[in-house]
mmCIF file of C-alpha atoms in Angstrom:
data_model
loop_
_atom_site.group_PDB
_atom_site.id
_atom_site.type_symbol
_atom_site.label_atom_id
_atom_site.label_comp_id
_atom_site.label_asym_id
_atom_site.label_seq_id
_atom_site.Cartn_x
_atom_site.Cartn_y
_atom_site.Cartn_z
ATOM 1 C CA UNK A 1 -28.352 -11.643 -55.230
ATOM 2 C CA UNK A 2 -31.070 -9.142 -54.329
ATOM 3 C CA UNK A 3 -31.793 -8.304 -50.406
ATOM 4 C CA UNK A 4 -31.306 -12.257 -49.065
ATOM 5 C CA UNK A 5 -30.268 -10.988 -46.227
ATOM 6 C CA UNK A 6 -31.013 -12.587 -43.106
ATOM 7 C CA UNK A 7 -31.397 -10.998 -39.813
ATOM 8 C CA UNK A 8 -29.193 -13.374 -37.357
ATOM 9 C CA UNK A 9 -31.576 -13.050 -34.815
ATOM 10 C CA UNK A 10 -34.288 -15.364 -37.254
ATOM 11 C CA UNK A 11 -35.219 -18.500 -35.757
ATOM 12 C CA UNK A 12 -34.003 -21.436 -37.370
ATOM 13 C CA UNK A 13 -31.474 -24.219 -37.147
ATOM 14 C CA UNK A 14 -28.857 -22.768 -39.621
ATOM 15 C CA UNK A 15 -26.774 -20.511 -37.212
ATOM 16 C CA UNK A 16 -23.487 -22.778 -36.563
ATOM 17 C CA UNK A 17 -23.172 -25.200 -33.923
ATOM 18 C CA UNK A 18 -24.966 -25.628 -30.285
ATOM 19 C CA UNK A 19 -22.145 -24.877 -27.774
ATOM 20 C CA UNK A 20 -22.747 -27.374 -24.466
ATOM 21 C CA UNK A 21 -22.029 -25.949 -21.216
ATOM 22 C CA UNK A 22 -18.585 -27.326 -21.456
ATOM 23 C CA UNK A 23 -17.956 -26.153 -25.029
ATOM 24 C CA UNK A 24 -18.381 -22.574 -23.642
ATOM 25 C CA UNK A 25 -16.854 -23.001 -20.762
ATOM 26 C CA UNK A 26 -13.544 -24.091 -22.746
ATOM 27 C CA UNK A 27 -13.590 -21.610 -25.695
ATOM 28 C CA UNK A 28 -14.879 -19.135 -22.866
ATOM 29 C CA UNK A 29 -16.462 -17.633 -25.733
ATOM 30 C CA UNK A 30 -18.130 -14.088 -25.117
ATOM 31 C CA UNK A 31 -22.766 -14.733 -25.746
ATOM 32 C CA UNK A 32 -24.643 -11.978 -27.376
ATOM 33 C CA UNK A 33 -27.801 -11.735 -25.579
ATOM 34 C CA UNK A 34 -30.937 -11.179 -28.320
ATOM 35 C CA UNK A 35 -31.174 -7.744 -27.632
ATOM 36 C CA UNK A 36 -35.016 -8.645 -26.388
ATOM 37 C CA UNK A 37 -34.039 -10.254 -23.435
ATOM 38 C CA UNK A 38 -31.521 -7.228 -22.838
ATOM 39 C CA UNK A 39 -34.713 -4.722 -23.204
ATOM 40 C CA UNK A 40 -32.940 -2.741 -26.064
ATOM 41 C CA UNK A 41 -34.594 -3.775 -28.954
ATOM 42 C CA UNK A 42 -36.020 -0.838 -30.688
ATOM 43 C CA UNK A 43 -38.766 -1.926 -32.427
ATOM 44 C CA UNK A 44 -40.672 -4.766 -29.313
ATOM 45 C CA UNK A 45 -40.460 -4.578 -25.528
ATOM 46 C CA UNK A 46 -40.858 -7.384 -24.108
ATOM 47 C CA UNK A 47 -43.663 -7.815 -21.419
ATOM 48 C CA UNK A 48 -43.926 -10.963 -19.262
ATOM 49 C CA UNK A 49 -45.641 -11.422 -16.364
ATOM 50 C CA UNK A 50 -44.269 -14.202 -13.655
ATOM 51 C CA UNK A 51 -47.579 -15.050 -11.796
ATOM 52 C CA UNK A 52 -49.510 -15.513 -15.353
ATOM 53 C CA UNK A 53 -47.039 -16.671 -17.613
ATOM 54 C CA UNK A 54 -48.687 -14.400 -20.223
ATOM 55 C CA UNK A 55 -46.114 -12.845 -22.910
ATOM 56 C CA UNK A 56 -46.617 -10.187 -25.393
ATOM 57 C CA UNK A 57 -45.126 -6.352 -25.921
ATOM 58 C CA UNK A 58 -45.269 -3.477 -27.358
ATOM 59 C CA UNK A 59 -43.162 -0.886 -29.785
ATOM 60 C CA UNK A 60 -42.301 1.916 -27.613
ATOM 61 C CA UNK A 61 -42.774 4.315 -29.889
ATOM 62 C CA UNK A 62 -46.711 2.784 -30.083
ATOM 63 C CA UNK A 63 -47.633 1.839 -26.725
ATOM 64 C CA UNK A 64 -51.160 2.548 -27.733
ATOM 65 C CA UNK A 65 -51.375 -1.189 -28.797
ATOM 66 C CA UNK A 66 -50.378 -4.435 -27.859
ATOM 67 C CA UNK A 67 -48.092 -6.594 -30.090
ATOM 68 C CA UNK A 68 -48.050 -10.616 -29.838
ATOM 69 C CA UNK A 69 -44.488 -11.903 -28.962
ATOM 70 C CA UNK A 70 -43.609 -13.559 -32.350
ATOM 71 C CA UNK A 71 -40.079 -13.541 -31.713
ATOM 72 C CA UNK A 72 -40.330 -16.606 -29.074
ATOM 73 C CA UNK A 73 -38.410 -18.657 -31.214
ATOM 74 C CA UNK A 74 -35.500 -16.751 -32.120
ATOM 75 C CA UNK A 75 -32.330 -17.703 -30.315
ATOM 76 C CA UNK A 76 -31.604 -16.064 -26.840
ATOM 77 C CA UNK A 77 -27.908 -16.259 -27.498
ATOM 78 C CA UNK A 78 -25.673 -15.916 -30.152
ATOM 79 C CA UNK A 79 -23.750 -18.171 -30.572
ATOM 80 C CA UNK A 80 -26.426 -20.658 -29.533
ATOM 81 C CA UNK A 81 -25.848 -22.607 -26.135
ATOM 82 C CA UNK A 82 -27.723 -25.372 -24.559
ATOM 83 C CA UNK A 83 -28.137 -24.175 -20.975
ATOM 84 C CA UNK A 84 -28.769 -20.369 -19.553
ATOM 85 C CA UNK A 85 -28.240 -19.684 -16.136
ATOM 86 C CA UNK A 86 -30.376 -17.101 -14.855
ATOM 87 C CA UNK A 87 -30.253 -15.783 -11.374
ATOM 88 C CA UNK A 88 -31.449 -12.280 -9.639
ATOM 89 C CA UNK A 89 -30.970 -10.284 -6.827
ATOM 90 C CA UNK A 90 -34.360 -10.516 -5.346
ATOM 91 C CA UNK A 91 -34.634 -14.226 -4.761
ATOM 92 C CA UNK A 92 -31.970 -16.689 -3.540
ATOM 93 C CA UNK A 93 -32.846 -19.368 -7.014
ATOM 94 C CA UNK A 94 -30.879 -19.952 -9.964
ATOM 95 C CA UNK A 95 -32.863 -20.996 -13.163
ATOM 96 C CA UNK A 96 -31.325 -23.062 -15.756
ATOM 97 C CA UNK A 97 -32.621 -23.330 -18.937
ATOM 98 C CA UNK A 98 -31.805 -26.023 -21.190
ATOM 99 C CA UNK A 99 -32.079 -27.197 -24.446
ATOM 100 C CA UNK A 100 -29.864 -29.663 -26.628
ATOM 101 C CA UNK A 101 -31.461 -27.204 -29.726
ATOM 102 C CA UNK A 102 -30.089 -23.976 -28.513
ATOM 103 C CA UNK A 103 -32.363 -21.936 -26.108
ATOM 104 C CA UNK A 104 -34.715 -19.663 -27.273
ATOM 105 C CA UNK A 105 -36.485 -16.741 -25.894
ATOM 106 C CA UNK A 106 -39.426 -19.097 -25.626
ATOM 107 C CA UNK A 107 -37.561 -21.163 -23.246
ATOM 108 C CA UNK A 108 -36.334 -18.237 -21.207
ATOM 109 C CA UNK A 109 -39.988 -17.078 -20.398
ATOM 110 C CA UNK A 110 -41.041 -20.685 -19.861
ATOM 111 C CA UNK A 111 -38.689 -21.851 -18.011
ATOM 112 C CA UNK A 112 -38.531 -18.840 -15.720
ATOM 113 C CA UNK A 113 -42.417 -18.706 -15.271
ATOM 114 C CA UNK A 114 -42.388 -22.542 -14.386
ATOM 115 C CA UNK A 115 -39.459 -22.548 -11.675
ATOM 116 C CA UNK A 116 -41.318 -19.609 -9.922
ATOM 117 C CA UNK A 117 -45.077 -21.046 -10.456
ATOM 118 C CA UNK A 118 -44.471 -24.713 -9.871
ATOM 119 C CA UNK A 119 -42.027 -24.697 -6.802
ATOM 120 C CA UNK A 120 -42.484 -23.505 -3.257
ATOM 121 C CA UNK A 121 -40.699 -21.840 -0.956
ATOM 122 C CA UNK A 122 -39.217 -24.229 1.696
ATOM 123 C CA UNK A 123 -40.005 -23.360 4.990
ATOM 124 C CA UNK A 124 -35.751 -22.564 6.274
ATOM 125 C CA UNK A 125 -36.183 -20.045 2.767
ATOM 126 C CA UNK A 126 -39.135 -19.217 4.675
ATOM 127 C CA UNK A 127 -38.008 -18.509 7.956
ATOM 128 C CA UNK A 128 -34.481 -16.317 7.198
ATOM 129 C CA UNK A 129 -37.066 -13.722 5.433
ATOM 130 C CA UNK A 130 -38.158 -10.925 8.158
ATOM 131 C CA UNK A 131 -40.713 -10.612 9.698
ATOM 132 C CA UNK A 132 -42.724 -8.432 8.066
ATOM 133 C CA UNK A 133 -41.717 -9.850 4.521
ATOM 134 C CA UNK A 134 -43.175 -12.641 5.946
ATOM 135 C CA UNK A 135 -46.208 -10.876 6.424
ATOM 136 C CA UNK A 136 -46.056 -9.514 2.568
ATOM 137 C CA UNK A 137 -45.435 -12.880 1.230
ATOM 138 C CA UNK A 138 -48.289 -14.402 2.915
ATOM 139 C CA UNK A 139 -50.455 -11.341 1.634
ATOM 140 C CA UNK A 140 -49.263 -11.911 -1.662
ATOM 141 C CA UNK A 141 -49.554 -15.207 -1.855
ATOM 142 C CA UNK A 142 -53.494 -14.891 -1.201
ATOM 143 C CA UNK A 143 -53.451 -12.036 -3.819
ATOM 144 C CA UNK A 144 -52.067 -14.670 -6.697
ATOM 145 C CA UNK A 145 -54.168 -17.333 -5.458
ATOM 146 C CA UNK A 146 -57.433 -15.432 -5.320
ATOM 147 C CA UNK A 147 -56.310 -13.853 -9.073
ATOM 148 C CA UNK A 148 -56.184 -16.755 -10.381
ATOM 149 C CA UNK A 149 -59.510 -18.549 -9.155
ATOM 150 C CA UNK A 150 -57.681 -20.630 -7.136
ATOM 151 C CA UNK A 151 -59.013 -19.405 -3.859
ATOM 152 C CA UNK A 152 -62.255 -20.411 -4.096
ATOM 153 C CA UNK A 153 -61.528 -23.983 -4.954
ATOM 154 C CA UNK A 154 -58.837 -24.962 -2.823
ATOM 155 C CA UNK A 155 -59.241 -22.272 0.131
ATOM 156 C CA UNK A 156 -56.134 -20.525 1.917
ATOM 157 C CA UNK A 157 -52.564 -22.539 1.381
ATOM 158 C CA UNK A 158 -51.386 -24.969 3.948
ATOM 159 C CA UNK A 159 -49.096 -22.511 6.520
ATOM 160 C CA UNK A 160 -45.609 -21.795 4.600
ATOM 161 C CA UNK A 161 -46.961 -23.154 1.527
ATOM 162 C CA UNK A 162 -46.025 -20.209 -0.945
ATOM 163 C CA UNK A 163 -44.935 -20.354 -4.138
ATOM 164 C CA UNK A 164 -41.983 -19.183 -5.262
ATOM 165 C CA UNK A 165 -43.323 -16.284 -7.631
ATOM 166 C CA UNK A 166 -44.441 -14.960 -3.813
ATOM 167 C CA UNK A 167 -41.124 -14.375 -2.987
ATOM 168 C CA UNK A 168 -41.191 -11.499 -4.950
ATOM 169 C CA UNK A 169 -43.798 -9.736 -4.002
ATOM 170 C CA UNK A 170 -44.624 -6.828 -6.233
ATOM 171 C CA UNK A 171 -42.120 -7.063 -8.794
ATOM 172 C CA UNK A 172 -43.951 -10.072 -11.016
ATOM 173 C CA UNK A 173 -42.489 -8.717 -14.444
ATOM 174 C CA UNK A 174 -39.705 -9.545 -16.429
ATOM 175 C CA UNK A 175 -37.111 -6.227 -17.346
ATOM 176 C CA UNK A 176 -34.631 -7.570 -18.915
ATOM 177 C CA UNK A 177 -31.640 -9.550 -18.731
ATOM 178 C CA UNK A 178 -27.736 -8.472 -17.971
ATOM 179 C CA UNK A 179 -24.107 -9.564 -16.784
ATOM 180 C CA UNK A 180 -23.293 -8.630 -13.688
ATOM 181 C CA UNK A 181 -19.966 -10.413 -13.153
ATOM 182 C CA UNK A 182 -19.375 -9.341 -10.398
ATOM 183 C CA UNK A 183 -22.143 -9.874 -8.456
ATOM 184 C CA UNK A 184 -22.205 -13.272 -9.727
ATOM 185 C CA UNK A 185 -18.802 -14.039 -8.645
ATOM 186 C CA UNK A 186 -19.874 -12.838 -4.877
ATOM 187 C CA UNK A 187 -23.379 -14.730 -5.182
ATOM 188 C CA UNK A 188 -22.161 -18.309 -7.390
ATOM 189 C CA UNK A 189 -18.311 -18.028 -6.501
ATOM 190 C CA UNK A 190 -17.604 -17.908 -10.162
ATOM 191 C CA UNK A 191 -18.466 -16.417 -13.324
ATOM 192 C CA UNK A 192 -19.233 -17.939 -16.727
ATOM 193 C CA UNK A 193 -20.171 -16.536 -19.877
ATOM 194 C CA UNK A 194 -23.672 -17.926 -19.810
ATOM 195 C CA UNK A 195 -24.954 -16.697 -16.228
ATOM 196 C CA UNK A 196 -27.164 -13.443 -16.631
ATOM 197 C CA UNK A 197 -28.853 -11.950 -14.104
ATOM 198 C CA UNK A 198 -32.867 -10.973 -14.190
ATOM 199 C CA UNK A 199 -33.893 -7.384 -13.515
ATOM 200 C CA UNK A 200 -37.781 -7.377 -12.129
ATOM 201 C CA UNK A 201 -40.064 -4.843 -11.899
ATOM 202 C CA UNK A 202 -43.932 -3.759 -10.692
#
């Protein structure tokens, strides 16, 4: 037979059934996160920025050099699920990622970057912030704006127009992914094997 081994993390279709929400939620079957998404993988770290969308990484026993994320497709879970539920301590939001294949890490990153680029802050979200974060949102929100070219076209946003992503502030990148039952329990009111919650940092 030769080395046909397969790592299980490989994308592809051939890794036993999909489990829907309500399969899991019945066989309240344990997920392995792709140790990726956990930050633990020895060989790529993952590096994904919130504001840009941009992926990539590096080995951290190379950081002199960038390395393309080429693991996008592999599955996020094993077994595979169709729907994630991400949520983190820094924002009030809870992400769901879906999809009838099985999610990938590709989805993850997308599907994070999208909720946080694409939606804004309402303006009740708006007012229970401080004062002064307030302040630091608004700041920030011109920062991302004026990084991106946006500025210049469209001027300064409509008052309590911020996106999402401006919520939270400094820490724009993805570090990892974890359970925290607890804290999910006191945040959702329950806990289910496919709610993780998303460490950010600067």
């Amino acid at each position: 037979m030769g080395d046909s081994a397969v790592n299980k993390w490989s994308a592809g279709m051939s890794y036993g059934p999909v489990l829907s929400q309500t399969d899991l939620y019945l066989l309240n079957t344990e997920l392995q996160l792709n140790p990726i998404l956990q930050g633990t993988s020895g060989a790529f770290h993952l590096l994904f920025n919130l504001v840009t969308g941009s992926t990539g990484g590096f080995n951290p026993e190379a950081r002199d050099r960038d390395i393309p994320f080429t693991a996008k497709d592999e599955p996020a879970t094993l077994p595979r699920v169709t729907d994630l539920i991400i949520i983190t301590e820094l924002s009030p939001w809870c992400t769901i990622v879906h999809n009838d294949r099985g999610v990938t890490m590709s989805d993850v990153c997308s599907t994070i970057w999208k909720e946080y680029t694409e939606n804004y802050i309402t303006e009740g979200e708006y007012n229970c912030l401080p004062p002064r974060l307030q302040e630091q949102v608004k700041r920030v929100s011109q920062n991302n704006q004026n990084a991106g070219g946006w500025g210049m076209y469209y001027g300064t946003p409509a008052p309590n127009r911020y996106k999402r992503v401006d919520w939270l502030r400094d820490k724009i990148f993805f570090d990892g992914l974890l359970k925290k039952d607890m804290y999910t329990l006191s945040r959702l009111g329950f806990k289910a094997p496919n709610i993780f919650v998303m460490n950010l940092a600067s």
